[in-house]
Amino acid sequence: KQWYQRRVRAGKSDWNALFEPSEFFHQYKHYIVVQASAANTKEHLEWIGLVESKIRHLVANLERTPHLDLVHINSHSYSHVNKEQHPLMTQWLIGLSIAKPDSQSSQSAKINLD
């Protein structure tokens, strides 16, 4: 969302781009996958709500990380590929664009998610 706002303000895009289909899986080289699973449907629904809330906090914290240019959560959640073995599992993907190191700085980028 912030990426679109920056592009619109810079005159490189318009607001219609926000509503175009995403090429999420082709846009990023690095991803974080968050998985939530539960033993029954009621717990799974409760767990999904909690995890989605925490993902928003995670994204907000990652956006303040100087070594990341962009943090983008995919607006869709996914079931596990093997639904028979993992019927109550939901996955979310967060795309990361890592900042290129400053040529004047010799610091290496270390991102700690602890």
CSV table of N, CA, C and O in Angstrom, one decimal:
chain,number,residue,atom,x,y,z
A,1,LYS,N,0.8,-1.2,0.0
A,1,LYS,CA,0.0,0.0,0.0
A,1,LYS,C,0.9,1.2,0.0
A,1,LYS,O,0.6,2.2,-0.8
A,2,GLN,N,1.9,1.3,0.9
A,2,GLN,CA,2.8,2.4,0.9
A,2,GLN,C,3.5,2.6,-0.4
A,2,GLN,O,3.8,3.7,-0.8
A,3,TRP,N,3.9,1.5,-1.0
A,3,TRP,CA,4.6,1.5,-2.3
A,3,TRP,C,3.8,2.2,-3.3
A,3,TRP,O,4.3,3.1,-4.0
A,4,TYR,N,2.5,1.9,-3.4
A,4,TYR,CA,1.6,2.6,-4.4
A,4,TYR,C,1.5,4.1,-4.1
A,4,TYR,O,1.5,4.9,-5.0
A,5,GLN,N,1.4,4.4,-2.8
A,5,GLN,CA,1.3,5.8,-2.4
A,5,GLN,C,2.5,6.6,-2.8
A,5,GLN,O,2.4,7.7,-3.4
A,6,ARG,N,3.7,6.0,-2.6
A,6,ARG,CA,5.0,6.7,-3.0
A,6,ARG,C,5.0,6.8,-4.5
A,6,ARG,O,5.4,7.9,-5.0
A,7,ARG,N,4.6,5.8,-5.3
A,7,ARG,CA,4.6,5.9,-6.8
A,7,ARG,C,3.6,6.9,-7.3
A,7,ARG,O,3.9,7.7,-8.2
A,8,VAL,N,2.4,7.0,-6.6
A,8,VAL,CA,1.4,8.0,-7.1
A,8,VAL,C,2.0,9.4,-6.8
A,8,VAL,O,1.9,10.3,-7.6
A,9,ARG,N,2.5,9.6,-5.6
A,9,ARG,CA,3.1,11.0,-5.2
A,9,ARG,C,4.2,11.4,-6.2
A,9,ARG,O,4.4,12.5,-6.4
A,10,ALA,N,5.0,10.4,-6.6
A,10,ALA,CA,6.1,10.7,-7.5
A,10,ALA,C,5.7,10.8,-8.9
A,10,ALA,O,6.5,11.1,-9.8
A,11,GLY,N,4.4,10.6,-9.2
A,11,GLY,CA,3.9,10.7,-10.6
A,11,GLY,C,4.2,9.6,-11.4
A,11,GLY,O,4.1,9.6,-12.7
A,12,LYS,N,4.6,8.4,-10.9
A,12,LYS,CA,5.0,7.2,-11.6
A,12,LYS,C,3.8,6.3,-11.8
A,12,LYS,O,3.9,5.3,-12.6
A,13,SER,N,2.7,6.5,-11.2
A,13,SER,CA,1.6,5.7,-11.3
A,13,SER,C,0.3,6.5,-10.9
A,13,SER,O,0.4,7.6,-10.4
A,14,ASP,N,-0.8,5.8,-11.1
A,14,ASP,CA,-2.1,6.4,-10.6
A,14,ASP,C,-2.8,5.5,-9.7
A,14,ASP,O,-2.4,4.3,-9.5
A,15,TRP,N,-3.9,5.9,-9.0
A,15,TRP,CA,-4.5,5.1,-8.0
A,15,TRP,C,-5.2,3.8,-8.6
A,15,TRP,O,-5.4,2.8,-7.9
A,16,ASN,N,-5.4,3.8,-9.9
A,16,ASN,CA,-6.0,2.6,-10.6
A,16,ASN,C,-5.1,1.4,-10.4
A,16,ASN,O,-5.5,0.3,-10.4
A,17,ALA,N,-3.8,1.6,-10.4
A,17,ALA,CA,-2.8,0.5,-10.2
A,17,ALA,C,-3.1,-0.3,-9.0
A,17,ALA,O,-2.8,-1.5,-8.9
A,18,LEU,N,-3.6,0.4,-8.0
A,18,LEU,CA,-3.9,-0.3,-6.7
A,18,LEU,C,-4.9,-1.4,-6.8
A,18,LEU,O,-4.9,-2.4,-6.1
A,19,PHE,N,-5.8,-1.3,-7.8
A,19,PHE,CA,-6.9,-2.3,-8.0
A,19,PHE,C,-6.6,-3.3,-9.1
A,19,PHE,O,-7.4,-4.1,-9.4
A,20,GLU,N,-5.4,-3.3,-9.7
A,20,GLU,CA,-5.0,-4.2,-10.7
A,20,GLU,C,-4.6,-5.5,-10.1
A,20,GLU,O,-4.1,-5.5,-8.9
A,21,PRO,N,-4.7,-6.7,-10.8
A,21,PRO,CA,-4.3,-7.9,-10.2
A,21,PRO,C,-2.8,-7.9,-9.9
A,21,PRO,O,-2.0,-7.3,-10.6
A,22,SER,N,-2.5,-8.5,-8.8
A,22,SER,CA,-1.1,-8.5,-8.3
A,22,SER,C,-0.2,-9.6,-8.9
A,22,SER,O,-0.7,-10.7,-9.2
A,23,GLU,N,1.0,-9.3,-9.2
A,23,GLU,CA,2.0,-10.3,-9.6
A,23,GLU,C,2.8,-10.7,-8.4
A,23,GLU,O,4.1,-10.8,-8.5
A,24,PHE,N,2.2,-10.9,-7.3
A,24,PHE,CA,2.9,-11.1,-6.0
A,24,PHE,C,4.0,-12.1,-6.1
A,24,PHE,O,5.1,-11.8,-5.6
A,25,PHE,N,3.8,-13.2,-6.7
A,25,PHE,CA,4.8,-14.3,-6.6
A,25,PHE,C,6.0,-14.0,-7.6
A,25,PHE,O,7.0,-14.7,-7.5
A,26,HIS,N,5.9,-13.0,-8.4
A,26,HIS,CA,7.0,-12.7,-9.4
A,26,HIS,C,7.7,-11.4,-8.9
A,26,HIS,O,8.7,-11.0,-9.5
A,27,GLN,N,7.1,-10.7,-7.9
A,27,GLN,CA,7.7,-9.4,-7.5
A,27,GLN,C,8.8,-9.6,-6.5
A,27,GLN,O,9.6,-8.6,-6.4
A,28,TYR,N,8.9,-10.6,-5.7
A,28,TYR,CA,9.8,-10.7,-4.6
A,28,TYR,C,10.7,-11.9,-4.7
A,28,TYR,O,10.3,-13.0,-5.2
A,29,LYS,N,11.9,-11.7,-4.3
A,29,LYS,CA,12.9,-12.8,-4.2
A,29,LYS,C,12.9,-13.5,-2.8
A,29,LYS,O,13.2,-14.7,-2.7
A,30,HIS,N,12.4,-12.8,-1.8
A,30,HIS,CA,12.4,-13.2,-0.4
A,30,HIS,C,11.0,-13.2,0.1
A,30,HIS,O,10.3,-12.2,-0.1
A,31,TYR,N,10.7,-14.2,0.9
A,31,TYR,CA,9.3,-14.3,1.5
A,31,TYR,C,9.4,-14.8,2.9
A,31,TYR,O,10.4,-15.5,3.3
A,32,ILE,N,8.5,-14.4,3.7
A,32,ILE,CA,8.2,-15.0,5.0
A,32,ILE,C,6.9,-15.8,4.9
A,32,ILE,O,5.9,-15.2,4.4
A,33,VAL,N,6.9,-17.0,5.3
A,33,VAL,CA,5.6,-17.8,5.3
A,33,VAL,C,5.2,-18.0,6.7
A,33,VAL,O,6.0,-18.5,7.6
A,34,VAL,N,4.0,-17.6,7.0
A,34,VAL,CA,3.4,-17.8,8.4
A,34,VAL,C,2.3,-18.9,8.2
A,34,VAL,O,1.4,-18.8,7.4
A,35,GLN,N,2.4,-19.9,9.1
A,35,GLN,CA,1.4,-21.0,9.1
A,35,GLN,C,0.7,-21.1,10.4
A,35,GLN,O,1.3,-20.9,11.5
A,36,ALA,N,-0.6,-21.3,10.3
A,36,ALA,CA,-1.4,-21.5,11.6
A,36,ALA,C,-2.2,-22.8,11.3
A,36,ALA,O,-2.8,-23.0,10.3
A,37,SER,N,-2.2,-23.7,12.3
A,37,SER,CA,-3.0,-24.9,12.2
A,37,SER,C,-3.6,-25.2,13.6
A,37,SER,O,-3.2,-24.7,14.6
A,38,ALA,N,-4.7,-26.0,13.6
A,38,ALA,CA,-5.4,-26.3,14.8
A,38,ALA,C,-6.0,-27.7,14.7
A,38,ALA,O,-6.0,-28.3,13.6
A,39,ALA,N,-6.5,-28.1,15.9
A,39,ALA,CA,-7.0,-29.5,15.9
A,39,ALA,C,-8.5,-29.6,15.5
A,39,ALA,O,-8.9,-30.6,15.1
A,40,ASN,N,-9.2,-28.4,15.6
A,40,ASN,CA,-10.6,-28.4,15.2
A,40,ASN,C,-11.0,-27.1,14.6
A,40,ASN,O,-10.3,-26.1,14.6
A,41,THR,N,-12.1,-27.1,13.9
A,41,THR,CA,-12.6,-25.9,13.1
A,41,THR,C,-12.7,-24.7,14.0
A,41,THR,O,-12.3,-23.6,13.6
A,42,LYS,N,-13.3,-24.8,15.2
A,42,LYS,CA,-13.6,-23.7,16.1
A,42,LYS,C,-12.2,-23.0,16.5
A,42,LYS,O,-12.0,-21.8,16.4
A,43,GLU,N,-11.3,-23.8,16.9
A,43,GLU,CA,-10.0,-23.3,17.3
A,43,GLU,C,-9.2,-22.7,16.1
A,43,GLU,O,-8.5,-21.7,16.2
A,44,HIS,N,-9.4,-23.3,14.9
A,44,HIS,CA,-8.7,-22.8,13.7
A,44,HIS,C,-9.2,-21.4,13.4
A,44,HIS,O,-8.4,-20.5,13.1
A,45,LEU,N,-10.5,-21.2,13.5
A,45,LEU,CA,-11.1,-19.9,13.2
A,45,LEU,C,-10.6,-18.8,14.2
A,45,LEU,O,-10.2,-17.7,13.8
A,46,GLU,N,-10.5,-19.2,15.4
A,46,GLU,CA,-10.0,-18.3,16.5
A,46,GLU,C,-8.5,-18.0,16.2
A,46,GLU,O,-8.0,-16.9,16.3
A,47,TRP,N,-7.8,-19.0,15.9
A,47,TRP,CA,-6.3,-18.9,15.7
A,47,TRP,C,-6.0,-18.0,14.5
A,47,TRP,O,-5.1,-17.2,14.5
A,48,ILE,N,-6.8,-18.2,13.4
A,48,ILE,CA,-6.7,-17.4,12.2
A,48,ILE,C,-6.8,-15.9,12.6
A,48,ILE,O,-6.0,-15.1,12.1
A,49,GLY,N,-7.8,-15.5,13.3
A,49,GLY,CA,-8.0,-14.1,13.7
A,49,GLY,C,-6.8,-13.6,14.5
A,49,GLY,O,-6.3,-12.5,14.2
A,50,LEU,N,-6.3,-14.4,15.4
A,50,LEU,CA,-5.2,-13.9,16.2
A,50,LEU,C,-3.9,-13.8,15.3
A,50,LEU,O,-3.2,-12.8,15.4
A,51,VAL,N,-3.7,-14.8,14.5
A,51,VAL,CA,-2.5,-14.7,13.7
A,51,VAL,C,-2.5,-13.6,12.7
A,51,VAL,O,-1.5,-12.9,12.5
A,52,GLU,N,-3.7,-13.3,12.1
A,52,GLU,CA,-3.8,-12.2,11.2
A,52,GLU,C,-3.5,-10.9,11.9
A,52,GLU,O,-2.8,-10.0,11.3
A,53,SER,N,-4.0,-10.7,13.1
A,53,SER,CA,-3.7,-9.5,13.9
A,53,SER,C,-2.2,-9.4,14.1
A,53,SER,O,-1.6,-8.3,14.0
A,54,LYS,N,-1.5,-10.5,14.5
A,54,LYS,CA,-0.1,-10.4,14.8
A,54,LYS,C,0.7,-10.2,13.5
A,54,LYS,O,1.8,-9.6,13.5
A,55,ILE,N,0.2,-10.7,12.3
A,55,ILE,CA,0.9,-10.5,11.1
A,55,ILE,C,0.9,-9.0,10.8
A,55,ILE,O,2.0,-8.4,10.3
A,56,ARG,N,-0.2,-8.3,11.1
A,56,ARG,CA,-0.2,-6.8,10.8
A,56,ARG,C,0.9,-6.1,11.7
A,56,ARG,O,1.6,-5.2,11.2
A,57,HIS,N,1.0,-6.6,12.9
A,57,HIS,CA,2.1,-6.0,13.8
A,57,HIS,C,3.5,-6.3,13.3
A,57,HIS,O,4.4,-5.5,13.3
A,58,LEU,N,3.7,-7.6,12.8
A,58,LEU,CA,4.9,-8.0,12.2
A,58,LEU,C,5.3,-7.1,11.0
A,58,LEU,O,6.4,-6.6,10.9
A,59,VAL,N,4.3,-6.9,10.1
A,59,VAL,CA,4.6,-6.1,8.9
A,59,VAL,C,4.9,-4.7,9.3
A,59,VAL,O,5.9,-4.1,8.8
A,60,ALA,N,4.2,-4.1,10.3
A,60,ALA,CA,4.5,-2.7,10.7
A,60,ALA,C,5.9,-2.6,11.3
A,60,ALA,O,6.6,-1.7,11.0
A,61,ASN,N,6.3,-3.6,12.1
A,61,ASN,CA,7.7,-3.6,12.6
A,61,ASN,C,8.7,-3.8,11.5
A,61,ASN,O,9.8,-3.2,11.5
A,62,LEU,N,8.5,-4.7,10.6
A,62,LEU,CA,9.4,-4.9,9.5
A,62,LEU,C,9.6,-3.7,8.6
A,62,LEU,O,10.7,-3.4,8.1
A,63,GLU,N,8.5,-2.9,8.4
A,63,GLU,CA,8.5,-1.7,7.6
A,63,GLU,C,9.5,-0.7,8.2
A,63,GLU,O,10.0,0.2,7.5
A,64,ARG,N,9.7,-0.7,9.5
A,64,ARG,CA,10.6,0.2,10.2
A,64,ARG,C,12.1,-0.3,10.1
A,64,ARG,O,13.0,0.4,10.6
A,65,THR,N,12.3,-1.4,9.5
A,65,THR,CA,13.7,-2.0,9.4
A,65,THR,C,14.4,-1.3,8.3
A,65,THR,O,13.9,-1.3,7.2
A,66,PRO,N,15.5,-0.6,8.6
A,66,PRO,CA,16.2,0.1,7.5
A,66,PRO,C,16.7,-0.7,6.4
A,66,PRO,O,17.0,-0.2,5.3
A,67,HIS,N,16.9,-2.0,6.6
A,67,HIS,CA,17.5,-2.9,5.5
A,67,HIS,C,16.4,-3.4,4.6
A,67,HIS,O,16.8,-4.2,3.7
A,68,LEU,N,15.2,-3.1,4.8
A,68,LEU,CA,14.1,-3.5,3.9
A,68,LEU,C,13.5,-2.3,3.2
A,68,LEU,O,13.1,-1.4,3.8
A,69,ASP,N,13.5,-2.5,1.8
A,69,ASP,CA,12.8,-1.4,1.0
A,69,ASP,C,11.3,-1.5,1.1
A,69,ASP,O,10.6,-0.5,1.1
A,70,LEU,N,10.8,-2.8,1.1
A,70,LEU,CA,9.4,-3.0,1.0
A,70,LEU,C,9.0,-4.3,1.7
A,70,LEU,O,9.7,-5.3,1.6
A,71,VAL,N,7.9,-4.2,2.4
A,71,VAL,CA,7.3,-5.4,3.1
A,71,VAL,C,5.9,-5.4,2.6
A,71,VAL,O,5.1,-4.5,2.8
A,72,HIS,N,5.5,-6.5,2.0
A,72,HIS,CA,4.2,-6.6,1.3
A,72,HIS,C,3.5,-7.9,1.7
A,72,HIS,O,4.0,-9.0,1.3
A,73,ILE,N,2.4,-7.8,2.4
A,73,ILE,CA,1.7,-9.0,2.7
A,73,ILE,C,0.7,-9.3,1.6
A,73,ILE,O,0.0,-8.4,1.1
A,74,ASN,N,0.7,-10.6,1.2
A,74,ASN,CA,-0.3,-11.0,0.1
A,74,ASN,C,-1.7,-10.9,0.7
A,74,ASN,O,-1.9,-11.4,1.9
A,75,SER,N,-2.6,-10.4,0.0
A,75,SER,CA,-4.0,-10.2,0.5
A,75,SER,C,-4.7,-11.5,0.6
A,75,SER,O,-5.8,-11.5,1.2
A,76,HIS,N,-4.2,-12.6,0.1
A,76,HIS,CA,-4.9,-13.9,0.1
A,76,HIS,C,-4.2,-14.8,1.1
A,76,HIS,O,-2.9,-14.8,1.2
A,77,SER,N,-4.9,-15.6,1.8
A,77,SER,CA,-4.3,-16.6,2.6
A,77,SER,C,-4.6,-17.9,1.8
A,77,SER,O,-5.4,-18.0,1.0
A,78,TYR,N,-3.8,-19.0,2.2
A,78,TYR,CA,-3.9,-20.2,1.4
A,78,TYR,C,-4.0,-21.4,2.4
A,78,TYR,O,-3.5,-21.4,3.5
A,79,SER,N,-4.6,-22.4,1.9
A,79,SER,CA,-4.7,-23.7,2.6
A,79,SER,C,-3.4,-24.4,2.3
A,79,SER,O,-2.7,-24.1,1.4
A,80,HIS,N,-3.1,-25.4,3.1
A,80,HIS,CA,-1.9,-26.3,2.9
A,80,HIS,C,-2.1,-27.0,1.5
A,80,HIS,O,-3.2,-27.4,1.2
A,81,VAL,N,-1.0,-27.3,0.8
A,81,VAL,CA,-1.1,-28.0,-0.5
A,81,VAL,C,-1.7,-29.3,-0.3
A,81,VAL,O,-2.6,-29.8,-1.1
A,82,ASN,N,-1.4,-30.0,0.8
A,82,ASN,CA,-2.0,-31.4,1.0
A,82,ASN,C,-3.1,-31.2,2.1
A,82,ASN,O,-2.9,-31.4,3.3
A,83,LYS,N,-4.3,-30.9,1.6
A,83,LYS,CA,-5.4,-30.7,2.5
A,83,LYS,C,-5.8,-32.0,3.3
A,83,LYS,O,-6.4,-31.9,4.4
A,84,GLU,N,-5.5,-33.2,2.7
A,84,GLU,CA,-5.8,-34.4,3.5
A,84,GLU,C,-5.0,-34.6,4.7
A,84,GLU,O,-5.5,-35.0,5.7
A,85,GLN,N,-3.7,-34.2,4.6
A,85,GLN,CA,-2.9,-34.4,5.8
A,85,GLN,C,-3.0,-33.2,6.7
A,85,GLN,O,-2.7,-33.3,7.9
A,86,HIS,N,-3.3,-32.0,6.2
A,86,HIS,CA,-3.3,-30.7,7.0
A,86,HIS,C,-4.6,-30.0,6.7
A,86,HIS,O,-4.6,-28.9,6.1
A,87,PRO,N,-5.8,-30.5,7.1
A,87,PRO,CA,-7.0,-29.9,6.7
A,87,PRO,C,-7.3,-28.5,7.4
A,87,PRO,O,-8.0,-27.7,6.8
A,88,LEU,N,-6.7,-28.3,8.5
A,88,LEU,CA,-7.0,-27.1,9.2
A,88,LEU,C,-5.7,-26.3,9.4
A,88,LEU,O,-5.2,-25.9,10.5
A,89,MET,N,-5.1,-25.9,8.2
A,89,MET,CA,-3.9,-25.1,8.2
A,89,MET,C,-4.1,-24.0,7.2
A,89,MET,O,-4.5,-24.2,6.1
A,90,THR,N,-3.7,-22.8,7.6
A,90,THR,CA,-3.8,-21.6,6.8
A,90,THR,C,-2.4,-21.0,6.7
A,90,THR,O,-1.7,-21.0,7.7
A,91,GLN,N,-2.0,-20.5,5.5
A,91,GLN,CA,-0.7,-19.9,5.3
A,91,GLN,C,-0.9,-18.5,4.8
A,91,GLN,O,-1.7,-18.2,4.0
A,92,TRP,N,0.0,-17.6,5.2
A,92,TRP,CA,0.1,-16.3,4.7
A,92,TRP,C,1.5,-16.0,4.2
A,92,TRP,O,2.5,-16.6,4.7
A,93,LEU,N,1.7,-15.2,3.1
A,93,LEU,CA,3.0,-14.9,2.6
A,93,LEU,C,3.2,-13.4,2.7
A,93,LEU,O,2.4,-12.6,2.4
A,94,ILE,N,4.5,-13.1,3.1
A,94,ILE,CA,4.9,-11.7,3.2
A,94,ILE,C,6.1,-11.6,2.2
A,94,ILE,O,7.1,-12.3,2.4
A,95,GLY,N,6.0,-10.8,1.2
A,95,GLY,CA,7.1,-10.5,0.3
A,95,GLY,C,8.0,-9.5,0.9
A,95,GLY,O,7.6,-8.5,1.4
A,96,LEU,N,9.3,-9.7,0.7
A,96,LEU,CA,10.3,-8.7,1.2
A,96,LEU,C,11.2,-8.3,0.1
A,96,LEU,O,11.7,-9.1,-0.7
A,97,SER,N,11.4,-7.0,0.0
A,97,SER,CA,12.4,-6.4,-0.9
A,97,SER,C,13.5,-5.9,0.0
A,97,SER,O,13.4,-4.9,0.7
A,98,ILE,N,14.7,-6.5,-0.1
A,98,ILE,CA,15.8,-6.2,0.7
A,98,ILE,C,16.6,-5.0,0.1
A,98,ILE,O,16.8,-5.0,-1.1
A,99,ALA,N,16.9,-4.0,0.9
A,99,ALA,CA,17.6,-2.8,0.4
A,99,ALA,C,19.0,-3.2,-0.1
A,99,ALA,O,19.7,-4.0,0.5
A,100,LYS,N,19.4,-2.5,-1.1
A,100,LYS,CA,20.8,-2.7,-1.6
A,100,LYS,C,21.7,-1.9,-0.6
A,100,LYS,O,21.4,-0.8,-0.2
A,101,PRO,N,22.9,-2.5,-0.3
A,101,PRO,CA,23.8,-1.9,0.7
A,101,PRO,C,24.3,-0.5,0.1
A,101,PRO,O,24.5,-0.4,-1.1
A,102,ASP,N,24.4,0.4,1.0
A,102,ASP,CA,24.9,1.7,0.6
A,102,ASP,C,26.4,1.5,0.2
A,102,ASP,O,27.2,0.9,1.0
A,103,SER,N,26.8,2.0,-1.0
A,103,SER,CA,28.2,1.8,-1.4
A,103,SER,C,29.2,2.5,-0.5
A,103,SER,O,30.3,2.2,-0.5
A,104,GLN,N,28.8,3.6,0.2
A,104,GLN,CA,29.7,4.3,1.1
A,104,GLN,C,29.8,3.6,2.5
A,104,GLN,O,30.7,3.9,3.2
A,105,SER,N,28.9,2.7,2.8
A,105,SER,CA,28.9,2.0,4.1
A,105,SER,C,29.4,0.6,3.9
A,105,SER,O,29.1,-0.1,3.0
A,106,SER,N,30.2,0.2,4.9
A,106,SER,CA,30.7,-1.1,4.8
A,106,SER,C,29.9,-2.1,5.8
A,106,SER,O,30.3,-3.2,6.0
A,107,GLN,N,28.8,-1.6,6.3
A,107,GLN,CA,28.0,-2.4,7.2
A,107,GLN,C,27.3,-3.5,6.4
A,107,GLN,O,26.8,-3.2,5.3
A,108,SER,N,27.2,-4.6,7.0
A,108,SER,CA,26.4,-5.7,6.4
A,108,SER,C,25.0,-5.6,7.0
A,108,SER,O,24.8,-5.3,8.1
A,109,ALA,N,24.0,-6.0,6.2
A,109,ALA,CA,22.6,-6.0,6.6
A,109,ALA,C,22.3,-7.3,7.3
A,109,ALA,O,22.5,-8.4,6.8
A,110,LYS,N,21.9,-7.2,8.6
A,110,LYS,CA,21.5,-8.4,9.3
A,110,LYS,C,20.1,-8.1,9.9
A,110,LYS,O,19.9,-7.2,10.6
A,111,ILE,N,19.2,-9.0,9.5
A,111,ILE,CA,17.8,-8.8,9.9
A,111,ILE,C,17.5,-9.9,10.9
A,111,ILE,O,17.6,-11.1,10.6
A,112,ASN,N,17.2,-9.5,12.1
A,112,ASN,CA,16.9,-10.4,13.2
A,112,ASN,C,15.4,-10.3,13.5
A,112,ASN,O,14.9,-9.3,13.9
A,113,LEU,N,14.7,-11.4,13.3
A,113,LEU,CA,13.2,-11.4,13.6
A,113,LEU,C,12.8,-11.9,14.9
A,113,LEU,O,11.7,-12.2,15.2
A,114,ASP,N,13.8,-12.1,15.8
A,114,ASP,CA,13.5,-12.6,17.2
A,114,ASP,C,12.7,-11.5,18.0
A,114,ASP,O,12.8,-10.4,17.9
